[in-house]
Short mmCIF file of C-alpha atoms and ligand atoms in Angstrom, two decimals:
data_model
loop_
_atom_site.label_atom_id
_atom_site.label_comp_id
_atom_site.label_asym_id
_atom_site.label_seq_id
_atom_site.Cartn_x
_atom_site.Cartn_y
_atom_site.Cartn_z
CA UNK A 1 7.55 -30.33 -6.41
CA UNK A 2 8.90 -26.83 -5.87
CA UNK A 3 7.35 -23.46 -6.57
CA UNK A 4 9.35 -20.49 -7.85
CA UNK A 5 7.70 -17.06 -7.89
CA UNK A 6 8.94 -13.92 -9.62
CA UNK A 7 7.59 -10.45 -8.84
CA UNK A 8 9.22 -8.36 -11.56
CA UNK A 9 8.52 -4.83 -12.76
CA UNK A 10 5.75 -5.77 -15.20
CA UNK A 11 4.34 -9.05 -13.94
CA UNK A 12 4.15 -11.68 -11.22
CA UNK A 13 4.84 -15.20 -12.48
CA UNK A 14 5.00 -18.72 -11.10
CA UNK A 15 6.73 -21.88 -12.19
CA UNK A 16 6.44 -25.34 -10.59
CA UNK A 17 9.21 -27.89 -11.12
CA UNK A 18 9.47 -31.60 -10.48
CA UNK A 19 13.08 -31.64 -9.30
CA UNK A 20 13.41 -35.44 -9.44
CA UNK A 21 12.24 -35.74 -13.05
CA UNK A 22 13.78 -32.44 -14.20
CA UNK A 23 10.53 -31.12 -15.66
CA UNK A 24 8.57 -27.87 -15.49
CA UNK A 25 5.01 -28.82 -14.62
CA UNK A 26 3.05 -25.56 -14.45
CA UNK A 27 3.53 -21.92 -15.33
CA UNK A 28 1.19 -18.99 -14.72
CA UNK A 29 1.49 -15.22 -14.81
CA UNK A 30 -0.33 -12.03 -13.85
CA UNK A 31 0.40 -8.91 -15.85
CA UNK A 32 0.15 -5.80 -13.68
CA UNK A 33 -1.03 -3.37 -16.32
CA UNK A 34 -3.40 -5.75 -18.13
CA UNK A 35 -4.79 -7.84 -15.24
CA UNK A 36 -4.89 -5.17 -12.52
CA UNK A 37 -5.80 -2.01 -14.46
CA UNK A 38 -7.24 -0.27 -11.35
CA UNK A 39 -3.65 0.52 -10.23
CA UNK A 40 -3.33 2.63 -13.38
CA UNK A 41 0.29 1.64 -14.00
CA UNK A 42 2.04 1.65 -17.29
CA UNK A 43 4.04 -1.61 -17.45
CA UNK A 44 3.76 -1.95 -13.65
CA UNK A 45 4.98 1.46 -12.52
CA UNK A 46 3.85 5.06 -12.10
CA UNK A 47 5.82 8.30 -12.19
CA UNK A 48 5.84 10.55 -9.12
CA UNK A 49 5.39 14.32 -9.03
CA UNK A 50 9.12 15.12 -8.68
CA UNK A 51 11.62 14.56 -11.50
CA UNK A 52 13.06 11.06 -11.59
CA UNK A 53 10.53 9.50 -9.19
CA UNK A 54 9.23 6.06 -10.20
CA UNK A 55 7.00 3.96 -7.96
CA UNK A 56 5.13 0.69 -7.78
CA UNK A 57 2.40 -0.39 -5.35
CA UNK A 58 3.02 -3.13 -2.75
CA UNK A 59 -0.74 -3.75 -2.58
CA UNK A 60 -0.70 -4.46 -6.31
CA UNK A 61 2.01 -7.07 -5.70
CA UNK A 62 -0.01 -8.87 -3.00
CA UNK A 63 -3.24 -8.67 -5.01
CA UNK A 64 -1.30 -10.21 -7.91
CA UNK A 65 -0.03 -12.97 -5.60
CA UNK A 66 -3.60 -13.95 -4.64
CA UNK A 67 -4.66 -13.89 -8.30
CA UNK A 68 -1.60 -15.87 -9.43
CA UNK A 69 -2.16 -18.67 -6.89
CA UNK A 70 -5.87 -18.80 -7.80
CA UNK A 71 -4.85 -19.12 -11.47
CA UNK A 72 -2.45 -21.95 -10.67
CA UNK A 73 -5.20 -23.86 -8.83
CA UNK A 74 -7.67 -23.18 -11.67
CA UNK A 75 -5.18 -24.55 -14.20
CA UNK A 76 -5.10 -27.84 -12.27
CA UNK A 77 -1.91 -27.38 -10.20
CA UNK A 78 -2.03 -29.45 -6.99
CA UNK A 79 -0.41 -27.07 -4.51
CA UNK A 80 -0.56 -29.70 -1.73
CA UNK A 81 2.39 -31.41 -3.44
CA UNK A 82 4.69 -28.36 -3.13
CA UNK A 83 7.51 -29.12 -0.68
CA UNK A 84 9.17 -25.70 -0.70
CA UNK A 85 8.71 -22.26 -2.22
CA UNK A 86 11.09 -19.45 -2.96
CA UNK A 87 10.93 -16.29 -5.00
CA UNK A 88 12.64 -13.56 -6.95
CA UNK A 89 11.92 -9.86 -6.73
CA UNK A 90 12.85 -6.81 -8.77
CA UNK A 91 15.92 -5.48 -6.95
CA UNK A 92 16.21 -2.33 -4.81
CA UNK A 93 12.44 -1.62 -4.28
CA UNK A 94 11.70 -0.79 -0.63
CA UNK A 95 8.46 -1.42 1.32
CA UNK A 96 7.73 0.68 4.42
CA UNK A 97 5.63 -0.97 7.15
CA UNK A 98 4.21 0.21 10.46
CA UNK A 99 3.99 -1.72 13.73
CA UNK A 100 0.77 -3.51 12.69
CA UNK A 101 2.67 -5.60 10.12
CA UNK A 102 3.80 -8.36 12.50
CA UNK A 103 0.44 -8.97 14.19
CA UNK A 104 -1.42 -8.80 10.86
CA UNK A 105 0.88 -11.40 9.28
CA UNK A 106 0.49 -13.70 12.28
CA UNK A 107 -3.29 -13.60 11.93
CA UNK A 108 -4.05 -13.48 8.19
CA UNK A 109 -7.68 -14.52 7.58
CA UNK A 110 -8.28 -16.75 4.56
CA UNK A 111 -11.86 -15.45 4.34
CA UNK A 112 -10.47 -12.08 3.22
CA UNK A 113 -7.73 -11.11 0.72
CA UNK A 114 -4.09 -10.09 1.25
CA UNK A 115 -4.59 -6.60 -0.13
CA UNK A 116 -7.37 -5.60 2.31
CA UNK A 117 -5.56 -7.03 5.32
CA UNK A 118 -2.13 -5.57 4.51
CA UNK A 119 -3.31 -2.14 3.41
CA UNK A 120 -3.41 -0.72 7.02
CA UNK A 121 0.20 -1.94 7.54
CA UNK A 122 1.89 0.43 5.08
CA UNK A 123 3.54 3.57 6.45
CA UNK A 124 4.27 4.68 2.88
CA UNK A 125 1.66 3.80 0.26
CA UNK A 126 4.07 3.37 -2.66
CA UNK A 127 7.49 1.75 -3.15
CA UNK A 128 10.28 3.53 -5.02
CA UNK A 129 11.66 1.06 -7.58
CA UNK A 130 14.88 0.48 -9.53
CA UNK A 131 13.87 2.91 -12.29
CA UNK A 132 13.84 5.84 -9.84
CA UNK A 133 16.65 8.37 -10.28
CA UNK A 134 15.51 11.09 -7.85
CA UNK A 135 18.22 10.64 -5.22
CA UNK A 136 21.45 12.23 -6.50
CA UNK A 137 21.63 14.58 -3.46
CA UNK A 138 21.21 11.67 -1.06
CA UNK A 139 23.91 9.66 -2.87
CA UNK A 140 26.36 12.52 -2.39
CA UNK A 141 25.39 12.94 1.27
CA UNK A 142 25.78 9.25 2.10
CA UNK A 143 29.09 8.91 0.23
CA UNK A 144 30.62 12.00 1.82
CA UNK A 145 29.48 10.98 5.34
CA UNK A 146 31.26 7.65 4.93
CA UNK A 147 34.50 9.11 3.55
CA UNK A 148 33.81 8.96 -0.18
CA UNK A 149 32.50 6.57 -2.80
CA UNK A 150 35.63 4.45 -2.81
CA UNK A 151 35.11 3.61 0.85
CA UNK A 152 31.38 2.98 0.37
CA UNK A 153 32.10 0.68 -2.57
CA UNK A 154 34.68 -1.27 -0.62
CA UNK A 155 32.22 -1.83 2.21
CA UNK A 156 28.95 -2.40 0.33
CA UNK A 157 30.03 -3.55 -3.16
CA UNK A 158 28.81 -0.41 -4.98
CA UNK A 159 29.36 3.32 -4.97
CA UNK A 160 26.24 5.29 -3.94
CA UNK A 161 23.68 4.55 -6.64
CA UNK A 162 20.42 6.49 -7.12
CA UNK A 163 18.19 3.44 -7.56
CA UNK A 164 19.72 1.50 -4.63
CA UNK A 165 17.67 1.27 -1.43
CA UNK A 166 19.94 3.30 0.88
CA UNK A 167 19.60 6.57 -1.03
CA UNK A 168 15.85 5.92 -1.45
CA UNK A 169 15.40 5.34 2.28
CA UNK A 170 17.34 8.52 3.07
CA UNK A 171 15.19 10.60 0.73
CA UNK A 172 11.99 9.31 2.35
CA UNK A 173 13.30 9.96 5.89
CA UNK A 174 14.19 13.54 4.87
CA UNK A 175 11.00 14.38 2.97
CA UNK A 176 8.50 12.60 5.25
CA UNK A 177 10.01 12.48 8.76
CA UNK A 178 6.65 11.67 10.43
CA UNK A 179 5.93 8.74 8.14
CA UNK A 180 9.54 7.61 8.66
CA UNK A 181 8.93 7.66 12.43
CA UNK A 182 5.82 5.52 11.88
CA UNK A 183 7.90 3.03 9.91
CA UNK A 184 8.73 0.04 12.09
CA UNK A 185 10.20 -2.18 9.36
CA UNK A 186 11.75 -1.59 5.94
CA UNK A 187 11.61 -4.57 3.63
CA UNK A 188 12.66 -5.17 0.03
CA UNK A 189 10.12 -6.36 -2.52
CA UNK A 190 11.67 -9.84 -2.13
CA UNK A 191 11.72 -10.03 1.69
CA UNK A 192 8.27 -8.42 1.98
CA UNK A 193 6.69 -11.12 -0.20
CA UNK A 194 8.64 -13.89 1.57
CA UNK A 195 7.27 -12.51 4.86
CA UNK A 196 3.70 -12.60 3.56
CA UNK A 197 4.13 -16.25 2.52
CA UNK A 198 5.73 -17.23 5.83
CA UNK A 199 3.21 -15.28 7.95
CA UNK A 200 5.99 -13.46 9.80
CA UNK A 201 8.60 -10.82 9.09
CA UNK A 202 11.63 -12.69 7.67
CA UNK A 203 15.27 -11.82 6.91
CA UNK A 204 16.60 -9.98 3.88
CA UNK A 205 18.89 -12.38 1.96
CA UNK A 206 22.50 -11.50 1.15
CA UNK A 207 21.83 -11.50 -2.61
CA UNK A 208 19.21 -8.75 -2.68
CA UNK A 209 20.48 -7.14 0.55
CA UNK A 210 23.72 -6.24 -1.22
CA UNK A 211 21.68 -4.09 -3.63
CA UNK A 212 20.84 -1.70 -0.81
CA UNK A 213 24.23 0.04 -0.38
CA UNK A 214 23.91 -0.94 3.31
CA UNK A 215 25.32 -4.45 3.66
CA UNK A 216 28.96 -4.92 4.60
CA UNK A 217 30.11 -7.57 2.13
CA UNK A 218 32.94 -8.87 4.29
CA UNK A 219 30.89 -9.38 7.45
CA UNK A 220 27.50 -10.23 5.87
CA UNK A 221 25.88 -7.82 8.38
CA UNK A 222 24.47 -4.33 8.05
CA UNK A 223 27.31 -1.79 8.15
CA UNK A 224 26.64 0.31 11.28
CA UNK A 225 28.45 3.41 9.94
CA UNK A 226 26.60 3.30 6.63
CA UNK A 227 23.24 2.83 8.37
CA UNK A 228 23.98 5.88 10.47
CA UNK A 229 24.94 7.90 7.39
CA UNK A 230 21.68 6.84 5.70
CA UNK A 231 18.72 7.53 8.02
CA UNK A 232 17.90 7.96 11.73
CA UNK A 233 17.14 4.71 13.62
CA UNK A 234 17.59 2.64 10.45
CA UNK A 235 19.31 -0.13 12.41
CA UNK A 236 16.06 -0.68 14.39
CA UNK A 237 13.95 -0.89 11.25
CA UNK A 238 15.88 -3.40 9.13
CA UNK A 239 15.28 -7.17 9.36
CA UNK A 240 18.49 -9.14 9.96
CA UNK A 241 20.41 -10.21 6.83
CA UNK A 242 20.80 -13.98 6.20
CA UNK A 243 22.02 -16.40 3.51
CA UNK A 244 19.51 -16.88 0.68
CA UNK A 245 19.38 -20.61 1.36
CA UNK A 246 17.80 -20.05 4.81
CA UNK A 247 14.45 -21.75 5.37
CA UNK A 248 12.32 -19.04 7.00
CA UNK A 249 9.63 -21.44 8.23
CA UNK A 250 6.42 -23.15 7.13
CA UNK A 251 3.90 -21.49 4.85
CA UNK A 252 1.24 -19.34 6.55
CA UNK A 253 -2.13 -21.06 7.25
CA UNK A 254 -3.72 -18.38 5.00
CA UNK A 255 -2.29 -20.14 1.92
CA UNK A 256 -3.04 -23.64 3.26
CA UNK A 257 -6.72 -22.80 3.79
CA UNK A 258 -7.17 -20.75 0.63
CA UNK A 259 -5.12 -22.60 -1.99
CA UNK A 260 -4.59 -26.07 -0.51
CA UNK A 261 -0.85 -25.88 0.26
CA UNK A 262 0.58 -28.54 2.59
CA UNK A 263 0.96 -26.94 6.07
CA UNK A 264 4.50 -28.39 6.15
CA UNK A 265 5.58 -26.62 2.92
CA UNK A 266 8.74 -24.61 3.57
CA UNK A 267 9.35 -20.99 2.61
CA UNK A 268 13.00 -20.33 1.66
CA UNK A 269 14.14 -16.70 1.68
CA UNK A 270 13.52 -14.82 -1.55
CA UNK A 271 16.30 -13.06 -3.43
CA UNK A 272 16.68 -10.42 -6.14
CA UNK A 273 15.93 -11.13 -9.80
CA UNK A 274 19.56 -10.95 -10.90
CA UNK A 275 20.80 -13.34 -8.18
CA UNK A 276 17.91 -15.72 -9.03
CA UNK A 277 18.69 -15.48 -12.76
CA UNK A 278 22.30 -16.41 -12.03
CA UNK A 279 20.95 -19.72 -10.67
CA UNK A 280 18.27 -20.12 -13.36
CA UNK A 281 20.88 -19.63 -16.10
CA UNK A 282 23.07 -22.37 -14.61
CA UNK A 283 25.89 -19.98 -13.73
CA UNK A 284 25.90 -20.02 -9.92
CA UNK A 285 29.33 -21.68 -9.74
CA UNK A 286 32.56 -19.89 -10.79
CA UNK A 287 33.98 -20.37 -14.31
CA UNK A 288 30.75 -19.38 -16.06
CA UNK A 289 29.57 -15.95 -17.03
CA UNK A 290 26.21 -14.73 -18.34
CA UNK A 291 25.90 -11.96 -20.90
CA UNK A 292 22.35 -10.86 -21.49
CA UNK A 293 22.06 -9.08 -24.84
CA UNK A 294 18.80 -7.22 -24.38
CA UNK A 295 18.15 -3.54 -25.14
CA UNK A 296 20.83 -2.87 -22.55
CA UNK A 297 23.49 -5.50 -21.99
CA UNK A 298 24.09 -7.01 -18.56
CA UNK A 299 26.96 -9.20 -17.55
CA UNK A 300 26.87 -11.28 -14.39
CA UNK A 301 29.00 -14.00 -12.92
CA UNK A 302 29.66 -15.88 -9.70
CA UNK A 303 32.66 -14.58 -7.73
CA UNK A 304 34.63 -16.33 -4.98
CA UNK A 305 35.77 -13.17 -3.22
CA UNK A 306 34.10 -9.84 -2.43
CA UNK A 307 36.36 -7.90 -4.84
CA UNK A 308 34.92 -4.54 -5.88
CA UNK A 309 35.20 -2.47 -9.05
CA UNK A 310 37.64 0.41 -8.43
CA UNK A 311 36.02 2.38 -11.26
CA UNK A 312 32.64 2.17 -9.49
CA UNK A 313 30.97 0.86 -12.65
CA UNK A 314 30.15 -2.70 -11.55
CA UNK A 315 28.17 -3.97 -8.54
CA UNK A 316 28.69 -6.88 -6.18
CA UNK A 317 25.71 -8.82 -4.80
CA UNK A 318 25.47 -12.04 -2.79
CA UNK A 319 25.34 -15.24 -4.84
CA UNK A 320 22.27 -17.14 -3.54
CA UNK A 321 24.31 -20.36 -3.65
CA UNK A 322 27.11 -18.88 -1.51
CA UNK A 323 29.93 -16.32 -1.97
CA UNK A 324 29.32 -13.41 -4.36
CA UNK A 325 28.26 -12.33 -7.82
CA UNK A 326 28.98 -9.35 -10.03
CA UNK A 327 26.52 -7.34 -12.08
CA UNK A 328 27.60 -4.87 -14.74
CA UNK A 329 25.10 -2.98 -16.93
CA UNK A 330 25.93 -1.51 -20.34
CA UNK A 331 23.16 0.87 -21.30
CA UNK A 332 21.51 0.55 -24.68
CA UNK A 333 24.00 -2.00 -26.11
CA UNK A 334 21.62 -3.62 -28.58
CA UNK A 335 20.04 -0.27 -29.43
CA UNK A 336 23.41 0.83 -30.82
CA UNK A 337 23.55 -2.29 -33.00
CA UNK A 338 20.05 -1.68 -34.29
CA UNK A 339 20.88 1.96 -35.08
CA UNK A 340 23.93 0.95 -37.11
CA UNK A 341 22.04 -1.82 -38.92
CA UNK A 342 19.26 0.52 -39.97
CA UNK A 343 21.72 3.25 -41.03
CA UNK A 344 23.53 0.71 -43.23
CA UNK A 345 20.12 -0.56 -44.41
CA UNK A 346 21.09 -4.25 -44.15
CA UNK A 347 19.43 -7.38 -42.68
CA UNK A 348 20.54 -9.05 -39.45
CA UNK A 349 21.97 -11.92 -41.55
CA UNK A 350 24.13 -9.45 -43.48
CA UNK A 351 25.10 -7.85 -40.18
CA UNK A 352 26.16 -11.27 -38.89
CA UNK A 353 28.16 -12.04 -42.06
CA UNK A 354 30.07 -8.76 -41.69
CA UNK A 355 30.73 -9.61 -38.04
CA UNK A 356 32.10 -13.02 -39.02
CA UNK A 357 34.40 -11.55 -41.67
CA UNK A 358 37.91 -10.44 -40.76
CA UNK A 359 37.63 -7.43 -43.08
CA UNK A 360 37.28 -4.13 -41.32
CA UNK A 361 33.81 -2.59 -41.38
CA UNK A 362 31.72 -0.28 -39.19
CA UNK A 363 30.07 -3.46 -37.82
CA UNK A 364 33.39 -5.05 -36.84
CA UNK A 365 34.50 -1.77 -35.22
CA UNK A 366 31.32 -1.38 -33.17
CA UNK A 367 31.29 -5.00 -31.96
CA UNK A 368 35.03 -4.93 -31.18
CA UNK A 369 34.57 -1.71 -29.23
CA UNK A 370 31.49 -2.94 -27.28
CA UNK A 371 32.85 -6.32 -26.26
CA UNK A 372 36.48 -5.26 -25.65
CA UNK A 373 35.05 -2.60 -23.37
CA UNK A 374 32.94 -5.25 -21.67
CA UNK A 375 36.00 -7.44 -21.15
CA UNK A 376 38.10 -4.57 -19.79
CA UNK A 377 35.33 -3.48 -17.45
CA UNK A 378 34.95 -6.98 -16.02
CA UNK A 379 38.63 -7.75 -15.28
CA UNK A 380 38.30 -6.45 -11.69
CA UNK A 381 36.22 -9.54 -10.90
CA UNK A 382 39.32 -11.72 -11.17
CA UNK A 383 37.30 -14.47 -12.90
CA UNK A 384 38.33 -15.98 -16.24
CA UNK A 385 35.24 -17.72 -17.60
CA UNK A 386 35.63 -20.90 -19.60
CA UNK A 387 31.97 -20.77 -20.66
CA UNK A 388 29.81 -17.74 -21.40
CA UNK A 389 26.04 -18.21 -21.54
CA UNK A 390 24.35 -15.65 -23.76
CA UNK A 391 20.66 -14.80 -23.75
CA UNK A 392 18.38 -12.05 -25.06
CA UNK A 393 17.52 -10.93 -28.62
CA UNK A 394 21.03 -10.33 -30.00
CA UNK A 395 22.21 -13.78 -28.80
CA UNK A 396 20.48 -15.24 -31.91
CA UNK A 397 23.14 -13.56 -34.06
CA UNK A 398 26.11 -15.90 -34.82
CA UNK A 399 28.48 -13.03 -35.68
CA UNK A 400 27.90 -11.36 -32.33
CA UNK A 401 28.38 -14.66 -30.44
CA UNK A 402 31.62 -15.39 -32.35
CA UNK A 403 32.94 -11.92 -31.47
CA UNK A 404 32.25 -12.57 -27.78
CA UNK A 405 33.95 -16.00 -27.97
CA UNK A 406 37.06 -14.48 -29.62
CA UNK A 407 37.36 -11.47 -27.33
CA UNK A 408 36.82 -13.41 -24.09
CA UNK A 409 38.63 -16.54 -25.38
CA UNK A 410 35.78 -18.65 -24.03
CA UNK A 411 33.16 -21.06 -25.31
CA UNK A 412 29.80 -19.31 -25.91
CA UNK A 413 26.48 -21.12 -25.55
CA UNK A 414 22.95 -19.80 -25.99
CA UNK A 415 20.25 -20.18 -23.33
CA UNK A 416 16.75 -19.68 -24.63
CA UNK A 417 14.93 -19.33 -21.31
CA UNK A 418 12.85 -16.25 -20.67
CA UNK A 419 11.94 -17.39 -17.15
CA UNK A 420 15.41 -17.61 -15.62
CA UNK A 421 14.37 -15.69 -12.47
CA UNK A 422 11.37 -17.88 -11.55
CA UNK A 423 13.23 -21.04 -12.58
CA UNK A 424 16.17 -19.92 -10.43
CA UNK A 425 13.78 -19.35 -7.52
CA UNK A 426 12.27 -22.84 -7.90
CA UNK A 427 15.77 -24.38 -8.11
CA UNK A 428 16.77 -22.43 -4.98
CA UNK A 429 13.72 -23.79 -3.14
CA UNK A 430 14.73 -27.36 -4.08
CA UNK A 431 18.37 -26.70 -3.14
CA UNK A 432 17.41 -25.13 0.22
CA UNK A 433 15.70 -28.37 1.33
CA UNK A 434 19.11 -30.08 1.15
CA UNK A 435 17.75 -32.92 -1.02
CA UNK A 436 19.13 -31.74 -4.38
CA UNK A 437 22.65 -30.63 -5.31
CA UNK A 438 23.21 -27.56 -7.47
CA UNK A 439 24.97 -29.71 -10.11
CA UNK A 440 22.03 -32.07 -10.31
CA UNK A 441 19.55 -29.18 -10.69
CA UNK A 442 21.71 -27.41 -13.30
CA UNK A 443 22.10 -30.61 -15.35
CA UNK A 444 18.34 -31.07 -15.36
CA UNK A 445 17.06 -27.53 -15.84
CA UNK A 446 19.71 -25.29 -17.40
CA UNK A 447 20.76 -26.97 -20.61
CA UNK A 448 22.03 -24.70 -23.43
CA UNK A 449 20.22 -24.80 -26.78
CA UNK A 450 21.44 -27.72 -28.87
CA UNK A 451 24.02 -26.89 -31.56
CA UNK A 452 24.46 -23.39 -30.11
CA UNK A 453 28.07 -23.82 -28.97
CA UNK A 454 30.56 -21.39 -30.54
CA UNK A 455 34.27 -21.84 -29.84
CA UNK A 456 36.92 -19.12 -30.10
CA UNK A 457 39.14 -18.95 -33.23
CA UNK A 458 42.66 -19.17 -31.88
CA UNK A 459 44.21 -16.86 -34.53
CA UNK A 460 41.64 -14.11 -33.91
CA UNK A 461 42.00 -14.55 -30.13
CA UNK A 462 45.76 -13.90 -30.52
CA UNK A 463 45.07 -10.78 -32.60
CA UNK A 464 42.76 -9.42 -29.91
CA UNK A 465 45.28 -10.22 -27.19
CA UNK A 466 48.04 -8.42 -29.11
CA UNK A 467 45.77 -5.40 -29.45
C1 XUL B 1 19.76 -4.24 -11.04
C2 XUL B 1 18.52 -3.54 -11.45
C3 XUL B 1 17.53 -4.23 -12.31
C4 XUL B 1 16.36 -4.72 -11.52
C5 XUL B 1 15.28 -5.15 -12.48
O1 XUL B 1 20.63 -3.44 -10.31
O2 XUL B 1 18.29 -2.42 -11.08
O3 XUL B 1 18.11 -5.30 -13.00
O4 XUL B 1 16.73 -5.73 -10.64
O5 XUL B 1 14.28 -5.85 -11.88
#
């Protein structure tokens, strides 16, 4: 049995798999706003006093972890049968810890709770998260110190981005130099929670680490020049980076005594939610691409080489199963569809029929524009997918799926999972033990919805290619 955890923006969820049988045995979740109302968040976050600031609370995350594990036990889950655990965290969020963190982790008391014991270890009470956009000055400063955004992108996989950890760390070191001096260790949401589980400060994995604007993609180590351009003494405060498949150690006695885990249960490094979803969607090997058609669209895919987007639009992260992955966001993609549909006053079925027709219409034009743009903006990755997995609300629409198949000249299949990050984390835990191959896990856990395969129409593909 393997446990996958997912600390996302709004909730903390758990999923236990039987990797031999290919079944999901237990699921549980804690909703931050509903279950932990004393943090006074809306959907798991709070706004700061300055424009663009968005925070979450690391103590809320650890309180949720205690509650989640208690819920799993209450629901009958036998945690003594878990062989390994891994997790997924919302990307970019940074946790600032003082020099009490290490000794506290080494001596966690199961008679108390995580929140009370870890509270004295924070040198900054709140964590800036991925929704924060307060750091445009810091982005400019970091990029210009390193010789421009092109150089930064080539080294770290992304131009300076406001929500990424580097700019956030710089802003904190500038605005609160004393608290920055008190900071002994900077963790990500993912590596912080992995450390709590392992009872010691563990590495930041290459997947989530690449979302910091600090990791040199070619070497897999922190980029000394970029660290220097970011904040004083940052090199002393960052845990070492390591592959996501690294086993950090055995689970802390705190969890053995409190929730009945086996003392030999292994903790594999955690990764970011997008890298974990790549695994949980069955797309961790090249040749497959995922397009998530939520309010905003995201496209991600495994990549063999650390190529970067010369336009600065796409990002490169580590693929938790080795090599790299891309992530490209297209803001408000499905919102535009919904706006057009309501302006035309038609149903989604009528929308789909218009999309399937070769006659020109505002619907055809919008879809052609959106997905041709998506194709053009993903060519830098140098990957030609033979299969595209689609997920999210708009993936239910046959006309939209057919348009994607025709424009990308690839087979499109729908994945119905809404737990791809925690499933990916559980699969990574199983994979990290060395007892299960990725192929085996994908065949068991990431099967597309039956009868959802859409193949490209060769005539239409030719028309698009001529265009
Ligand atoms: C990725 C990003 C978001 C968060 C959401 O760059 O900012 O997808 O990871 O949790």
